[in-house]
PDB file of C-alpha atoms in Angstrom:
ATOM      1  CA  UNK X   1       0.000   0.000   0.000  1.00  0.00           C
ATOM      2  CA  UNK X   2       1.399   3.387  -1.016  1.00  0.00           C
ATOM      3  CA  UNK X   3       0.623   6.349   1.205  1.00  0.00           C
ATOM      4  CA  UNK X   4       0.677   9.705  -0.535  1.00  0.00           C
ATOM      5  CA  UNK X   5       1.571  12.567   1.755  1.00  0.00           C
ATOM      6  CA  UNK X   6      -0.662  15.591   1.408  1.00  0.00           C
ATOM      7  CA  UNK X   7       0.791  19.035   1.728  1.00  0.00           C
ATOM      8  CA  UNK X   8      -0.365  20.757   4.878  1.00  0.00           C
ATOM      9  CA  UNK X   9      -1.585  24.287   4.586  1.00  0.00           C
ATOM     10  CA  UNK X  10       0.357  26.647   6.806  1.00  0.00           C
ATOM     11  CA  UNK X  11      -1.430  27.660   9.987  1.00  0.00           C
ATOM     12  CA  UNK X  12      -2.771  31.168   9.643  1.00  0.00           C
ATOM     13  CA  UNK X  13      -2.214  33.325  12.711  1.00  0.00           C
ATOM     14  CA  UNK X  14      -4.853  35.731  13.982  1.00  0.00           C
ATOM     15  CA  UNK X  15      -3.435  39.216  13.450  1.00  0.00           C
ATOM     16  CA  UNK X  16      -4.488  42.152  15.655  1.00  0.00           C
ATOM     17  CA  UNK X  17      -6.422  44.711  13.616  1.00  0.00           C
ATOM     18  CA  UNK X  18      -3.991  47.583  14.252  1.00  0.00           C
ATOM     19  CA  UNK X  19      -1.153  45.541  12.725  1.00  0.00           C
ATOM     20  CA  UNK X  20      -3.024  44.797   9.480  1.00  0.00           C
ATOM     21  CA  UNK X  21      -1.664  46.672   6.460  1.00  0.00           C
ATOM     22  CA  UNK X  22      -4.317  45.500   4.021  1.00  0.00           C
ATOM     23  CA  UNK X  23      -6.727  42.668   3.271  1.00  0.00           C
ATOM     24  CA  UNK X  24      -6.593  40.517   0.146  1.00  0.00           C
ATOM     25  CA  UNK X  25      -9.251  37.904  -0.676  1.00  0.00           C
ATOM     26  CA  UNK X  26     -10.313  37.763   2.952  1.00  0.00           C
ATOM     27  CA  UNK X  27      -6.763  37.299   4.265  1.00  0.00           C
ATOM     28  CA  UNK X  28      -5.423  39.914   6.666  1.00  0.00           C
ATOM     29  CA  UNK X  29      -1.903  40.957   5.637  1.00  0.00           C
ATOM     30  CA  UNK X  30       0.195  42.445   8.458  1.00  0.00           C
ATOM     31  CA  UNK X  31       2.871  45.105   8.383  1.00  0.00           C
ATOM     32  CA  UNK X  32       6.367  43.716   7.921  1.00  0.00           C
ATOM     33  CA  UNK X  33       7.873  43.427  11.417  1.00  0.00           C
ATOM     34  CA  UNK X  34       4.565  42.789  13.194  1.00  0.00           C
ATOM     35  CA  UNK X  35       5.956  39.706  14.969  1.00  0.00           C
ATOM     36  CA  UNK X  36       8.562  41.922  16.630  1.00  0.00           C
ATOM     37  CA  UNK X  37       5.765  44.155  17.858  1.00  0.00           C
ATOM     38  CA  UNK X  38       3.883  41.175  19.273  1.00  0.00           C
ATOM     39  CA  UNK X  39       7.042  39.987  21.040  1.00  0.00           C
ATOM     40  CA  UNK X  40       7.697  43.456  22.480  1.00  0.00           C
ATOM     41  CA  UNK X  41      10.939  44.029  20.562  1.00  0.00           C
ATOM     42  CA  UNK X  42       9.557  46.959  18.569  1.00  0.00           C
ATOM     43  CA  UNK X  43       6.694  49.422  18.775  1.00  0.00           C
ATOM     44  CA  UNK X  44       3.993  49.706  16.151  1.00  0.00           C
ATOM     45  CA  UNK X  45       5.334  53.134  15.171  1.00  0.00           C
ATOM     46  CA  UNK X  46       8.725  51.585  14.390  1.00  0.00           C
ATOM     47  CA  UNK X  47       7.334  49.243  11.728  1.00  0.00           C
ATOM     48  CA  UNK X  48       4.563  51.263  10.083  1.00  0.00           C
ATOM     49  CA  UNK X  49       6.728  53.951   8.490  1.00  0.00           C
ATOM     50  CA  UNK X  50       8.495  53.763   5.144  1.00  0.00           C
ATOM     51  CA  UNK X  51      12.264  53.789   4.839  1.00  0.00           C
ATOM     52  CA  UNK X  52      13.846  57.094   3.819  1.00  0.00           C
ATOM     53  CA  UNK X  53      14.468  55.745   0.300  1.00  0.00           C
ATOM     54  CA  UNK X  54      10.908  54.475  -0.104  1.00  0.00           C
ATOM     55  CA  UNK X  55       9.479  57.755   1.183  1.00  0.00           C
ATOM     56  CA  UNK X  56      11.601  59.866  -1.177  1.00  0.00           C
ATOM     57  CA  UNK X  57      10.788  57.686  -4.192  1.00  0.00           C
ATOM     58  CA  UNK X  58       7.069  57.975  -3.542  1.00  0.00           C
ATOM     59  CA  UNK X  59       7.436  61.724  -3.006  1.00  0.00           C
ATOM     60  CA  UNK X  60       9.359  62.507  -6.201  1.00  0.00           C
ATOM     61  CA  UNK X  61       7.239  60.194  -8.362  1.00  0.00           C
ATOM     62  CA  UNK X  62       4.119  61.807  -6.927  1.00  0.00           C
ATOM     63  CA  UNK X  63       5.575  65.240  -7.730  1.00  0.00           C
ATOM     64  CA  UNK X  64       6.562  64.127 -11.248  1.00  0.00           C
ATOM     65  CA  UNK X  65       3.157  62.650 -12.056  1.00  0.00           C
ATOM     66  CA  UNK X  66       1.314  65.698 -10.714  1.00  0.00           C
ATOM     67  CA  UNK X  67       3.412  67.959 -12.937  1.00  0.00           C
ATOM     68  CA  UNK X  68       3.048  65.880 -16.095  1.00  0.00           C
ATOM     69  CA  UNK X  69      -0.627  64.955 -16.265  1.00  0.00           C
ATOM     70  CA  UNK X  70      -3.793  66.876 -17.036  1.00  0.00           C
ATOM     71  CA  UNK X  71      -4.795  67.860 -13.499  1.00  0.00           C
ATOM     72  CA  UNK X  72      -8.184  69.067 -14.671  1.00  0.00           C
ATOM     73  CA  UNK X  73      -8.894  65.469 -15.658  1.00  0.00           C
ATOM     74  CA  UNK X  74      -6.921  63.414 -13.119  1.00  0.00           C
ATOM     75  CA  UNK X  75      -6.394  63.399  -9.362  1.00  0.00           C
ATOM     76  CA  UNK X  76      -3.347  61.825  -7.705  1.00  0.00           C
ATOM     77  CA  UNK X  77      -3.767  60.188  -4.286  1.00  0.00           C
ATOM     78  CA  UNK X  78      -0.835  58.989  -2.179  1.00  0.00           C
ATOM     79  CA  UNK X  79       0.039  58.210   1.458  1.00  0.00           C
ATOM     80  CA  UNK X  80      -1.133  54.580   1.179  1.00  0.00           C
ATOM     81  CA  UNK X  81      -4.599  55.580   0.023  1.00  0.00           C
ATOM     82  CA  UNK X  82      -7.200  52.906   0.685  1.00  0.00           C
ATOM     83  CA  UNK X  83      -8.898  51.046  -2.165  1.00  0.00           C
ATOM     84  CA  UNK X  84     -12.048  49.041  -1.394  1.00  0.00           C
ATOM     85  CA  UNK X  85     -12.234  46.331  -4.055  1.00  0.00           C
ATOM     86  CA  UNK X  86     -14.829  44.061  -2.414  1.00  0.00           C
ATOM     87  CA  UNK X  87     -15.865  42.826   1.031  1.00  0.00           C
ATOM     88  CA  UNK X  88     -12.689  40.753   1.387  1.00  0.00           C
ATOM     89  CA  UNK X  89     -10.153  42.997  -0.303  1.00  0.00           C
ATOM     90  CA  UNK X  90      -9.147  46.404   1.032  1.00  0.00           C
ATOM     91  CA  UNK X  91      -5.826  47.456  -0.453  1.00  0.00           C
ATOM     92  CA  UNK X  92      -3.316  50.243   0.148  1.00  0.00           C
ATOM     93  CA  UNK X  93      -1.696  52.176  -2.712  1.00  0.00           C
ATOM     94  CA  UNK X  94       1.463  54.296  -2.576  1.00  0.00           C
ATOM     95  CA  UNK X  95       0.299  56.379  -5.561  1.00  0.00           C
ATOM     96  CA  UNK X  96      -3.017  56.083  -7.383  1.00  0.00           C
ATOM     97  CA  UNK X  97      -4.180  58.229 -10.297  1.00  0.00           C
ATOM     98  CA  UNK X  98      -7.957  58.593 -10.619  1.00  0.00           C
ATOM     99  CA  UNK X  99     -10.212  60.158 -13.215  1.00  0.00           C
ATOM    100  CA  UNK X 100     -11.853  63.061 -11.377  1.00  0.00           C
ATOM    101  CA  UNK X 101     -15.258  62.537 -12.957  1.00  0.00           C
ATOM    102  CA  UNK X 102     -15.473  59.004 -11.512  1.00  0.00           C
ATOM    103  CA  UNK X 103     -14.750  59.708  -7.852  1.00  0.00           C
ATOM    104  CA  UNK X 104     -16.461  61.324  -4.894  1.00  0.00           C
ATOM    105  CA  UNK X 105     -14.240  62.174  -1.945  1.00  0.00           C
ATOM    106  CA  UNK X 106     -15.574  60.852   1.377  1.00  0.00           C
ATOM    107  CA  UNK X 107     -14.255  59.655   4.741  1.00  0.00           C
ATOM    108  CA  UNK X 108     -14.143  56.085   3.370  1.00  0.00           C
ATOM    109  CA  UNK X 109     -11.766  54.222   1.033  1.00  0.00           C
ATOM    110  CA  UNK X 110     -11.894  54.839  -2.707  1.00  0.00           C
ATOM    111  CA  UNK X 111     -14.365  52.383  -4.250  1.00  0.00           C
ATOM    112  CA  UNK X 112     -13.628  52.970  -7.932  1.00  0.00           C
ATOM    113  CA  UNK X 113     -10.577  51.788  -9.797  1.00  0.00           C
ATOM    114  CA  UNK X 114      -7.703  54.209 -10.399  1.00  0.00           C
ATOM    115  CA  UNK X 115      -6.284  54.292 -13.912  1.00  0.00           C
ATOM    116  CA  UNK X 116      -2.697  53.876 -12.697  1.00  0.00           C
ATOM    117  CA  UNK X 117      -1.190  52.529  -9.474  1.00  0.00           C
ATOM    118  CA  UNK X 118       2.471  52.928  -8.507  1.00  0.00           C
ATOM    119  CA  UNK X 119       3.828  50.807  -5.640  1.00  0.00           C
ATOM    120  CA  UNK X 120       7.281  51.046  -4.058  1.00  0.00           C
ATOM    121  CA  UNK X 121       8.505  47.837  -2.404  1.00  0.00           C
ATOM    122  CA  UNK X 122       6.471  45.392  -0.333  1.00  0.00           C
ATOM    123  CA  UNK X 123       5.362  46.346   3.143  1.00  0.00           C
ATOM    124  CA  UNK X 124       3.645  43.166   4.335  1.00  0.00           C
ATOM    125  CA  UNK X 125       5.003  40.235   6.339  1.00  0.00           C
ATOM    126  CA  UNK X 126       4.544  36.780   4.854  1.00  0.00           C
ATOM    127  CA  UNK X 127       4.626  34.960   8.194  1.00  0.00           C
ATOM    128  CA  UNK X 128       1.244  33.572   9.126  1.00  0.00           C
ATOM    129  CA  UNK X 129      -0.489  34.646   5.905  1.00  0.00           C
ATOM    130  CA  UNK X 130      -0.240  31.511   3.782  1.00  0.00           C
ATOM    131  CA  UNK X 131       1.693  33.404   1.104  1.00  0.00           C
ATOM    132  CA  UNK X 132       4.954  31.774   0.064  1.00  0.00           C
ATOM    133  CA  UNK X 133       6.858  34.713  -1.408  1.00  0.00           C
ATOM    134  CA  UNK X 134       6.903  38.464  -2.000  1.00  0.00           C
ATOM    135  CA  UNK X 135       6.425  37.729  -5.693  1.00  0.00           C
ATOM    136  CA  UNK X 136       3.253  35.730  -5.044  1.00  0.00           C
ATOM    137  CA  UNK X 137       1.833  38.641  -3.057  1.00  0.00           C
ATOM    138  CA  UNK X 138       2.859  41.161  -5.710  1.00  0.00           C
ATOM    139  CA  UNK X 139       1.270  39.168  -8.518  1.00  0.00           C
ATOM    140  CA  UNK X 140      -1.918  38.390  -6.560  1.00  0.00           C
ATOM    141  CA  UNK X 141      -2.435  42.014  -5.508  1.00  0.00           C
ATOM    142  CA  UNK X 142      -1.687  43.280  -9.012  1.00  0.00           C
ATOM    143  CA  UNK X 143      -4.145  40.843 -10.608  1.00  0.00           C
ATOM    144  CA  UNK X 144      -6.809  41.816  -8.058  1.00  0.00           C
ATOM    145  CA  UNK X 145      -6.374  45.473  -9.040  1.00  0.00           C
ATOM    146  CA  UNK X 146      -6.474  44.694 -12.769  1.00  0.00           C
ATOM    147  CA  UNK X 147      -9.655  42.651 -12.281  1.00  0.00           C
ATOM    148  CA  UNK X 148     -11.126  45.671 -10.469  1.00  0.00           C
ATOM    149  CA  UNK X 149     -10.389  47.895 -13.455  1.00  0.00           C
ATOM    150  CA  UNK X 150      -6.930  49.377 -12.866  1.00  0.00           C
ATOM    151  CA  UNK X 151      -5.293  49.899 -16.267  1.00  0.00           C
ATOM    152  CA  UNK X 152      -1.631  49.723 -15.216  1.00  0.00           C
ATOM    153  CA  UNK X 153       0.346  48.778 -12.117  1.00  0.00           C
ATOM    154  CA  UNK X 154       3.959  49.947 -11.800  1.00  0.00           C
ATOM    155  CA  UNK X 155       5.816  48.128  -9.018  1.00  0.00           C
ATOM    156  CA  UNK X 156       9.248  49.515  -8.093  1.00  0.00           C
ATOM    157  CA  UNK X 157      11.712  47.466  -6.041  1.00  0.00           C
ATOM    158  CA  UNK X 158      14.576  49.255  -4.300  1.00  0.00           C
ATOM    159  CA  UNK X 159      16.694  46.205  -3.437  1.00  0.00           C
ATOM    160  CA  UNK X 160      16.874  44.792  -6.960  1.00  0.00           C
ATOM    161  CA  UNK X 161      16.468  48.182  -8.689  1.00  0.00           C
ATOM    162  CA  UNK X 162      13.869  46.761 -11.041  1.00  0.00           C
ATOM    163  CA  UNK X 163      10.406  47.832 -12.136  1.00  0.00           C
ATOM    164  CA  UNK X 164       7.498  45.503 -12.907  1.00  0.00           C
ATOM    165  CA  UNK X 165       5.070  46.840 -15.508  1.00  0.00           C
ATOM    166  CA  UNK X 166       1.714  45.101 -15.210  1.00  0.00           C
ATOM    167  CA  UNK X 167      -1.229  45.640 -17.560  1.00  0.00           C
ATOM    168  CA  UNK X 168      -4.317  43.634 -18.534  1.00  0.00           C
ATOM    169  CA  UNK X 169      -4.388  41.749 -21.829  1.00  0.00           C
ATOM    170  CA  UNK X 170      -0.636  42.187 -22.388  1.00  0.00           C
ATOM    171  CA  UNK X 171       2.527  40.433 -21.210  1.00  0.00           C
ATOM    172  CA  UNK X 172       3.779  41.650 -17.840  1.00  0.00           C
ATOM    173  CA  UNK X 173       7.427  42.653 -17.974  1.00  0.00           C
ATOM    174  CA  UNK X 174      10.413  43.626 -15.854  1.00  0.00           C
ATOM    175  CA  UNK X 175      12.763  46.522 -16.672  1.00  0.00           C
ATOM    176  CA  UNK X 176      15.613  48.543 -15.187  1.00  0.00           C
ATOM    177  CA  UNK X 177      15.210  52.009 -13.688  1.00  0.00           C
ATOM    178  CA  UNK X 178      16.450  53.664 -16.905  1.00  0.00           C
ATOM    179  CA  UNK X 179      13.574  52.352 -19.045  1.00  0.00           C
ATOM    180  CA  UNK X 180      10.951  54.781 -20.340  1.00  0.00           C
ATOM    181  CA  UNK X 181       7.578  53.695 -18.948  1.00  0.00           C
ATOM    182  CA  UNK X 182       4.418  55.318 -20.353  1.00  0.00           C
ATOM    183  CA  UNK X 183       2.003  56.068 -17.528  1.00  0.00           C
ATOM    184  CA  UNK X 184      -0.930  57.854 -19.162  1.00  0.00           C
ATOM    185  CA  UNK X 185      -1.423  60.304 -22.002  1.00  0.00           C
ATOM    186  CA  UNK X 186       1.985  61.998 -22.571  1.00  0.00           C
ATOM    187  CA  UNK X 187       3.352  61.254 -19.085  1.00  0.00           C
ATOM    188  CA  UNK X 188       6.379  58.939 -19.366  1.00  0.00           C
ATOM    189  CA  UNK X 189       8.370  57.889 -16.301  1.00  0.00           C
ATOM    190  CA  UNK X 190      12.133  57.317 -16.461  1.00  0.00           C
ATOM    191  CA  UNK X 191      13.021  56.702 -12.850  1.00  0.00           C
ATOM    192  CA  UNK X 192      16.791  56.789 -13.372  1.00  0.00           C
ATOM    193  CA  UNK X 193      16.563  60.208 -15.035  1.00  0.00           C
ATOM    194  CA  UNK X 194      14.214  61.463 -12.341  1.00  0.00           C
ATOM    195  CA  UNK X 195      16.675  60.423  -9.636  1.00  0.00           C
ATOM    196  CA  UNK X 196      19.555  62.072 -11.507  1.00  0.00           C
ATOM    197  CA  UNK X 197      17.529  65.271 -11.865  1.00  0.00           C
ATOM    198  CA  UNK X 198      17.044  65.279  -8.092  1.00  0.00           C
ATOM    199  CA  UNK X 199      20.744  64.457  -7.569  1.00  0.00           C
ATOM    200  CA  UNK X 200      19.855  61.266  -5.691  1.00  0.00           C
ATOM    201  CA  UNK X 201      22.297  58.395  -5.812  1.00  0.00           C
ATOM    202  CA  UNK X 202      20.739  54.969  -6.187  1.00  0.00           C
TER     203      UNK X 202
END
């Protein structure tokens, strides 16, 4: 008799609400470093902030986009703006560009799809979530946003200095910082040039 071992699903830990960064398909995804908070090694404030590099990248890209789009037509939201996709998916976006005519500003999350989303690095912990890798999370979150109606997701990684360009109905691809990436209309991002213009070494 041959016994076939079945793969056990990882045990999913209950995560305190204040340590949840976002929710994807009903799964709470905690801030990276949350286990150190639970063990008393760090405070919540120590893990929730972005690194200096992440913060500056988001800031200069936000500035660049705002200065190179039609601001009568589009509105740029940043600061991890909330995106309510459905009852089990509430996401956070570093930068999201919305069509003004489609949104109403309230005290709740955005509930319509932005045209463009720009993300810088990954801020969730994998431990206790059932996810096996940063890449799995990145691809799952990106697909969820595309299914919701987002037209393009740009995902920038600071450790590998690469950019994922993710669109529906087209191959997803990976490029270096010096690649020209069309965002919308005539707005084209070249991150390497933008960093040089700001005299930032990377």
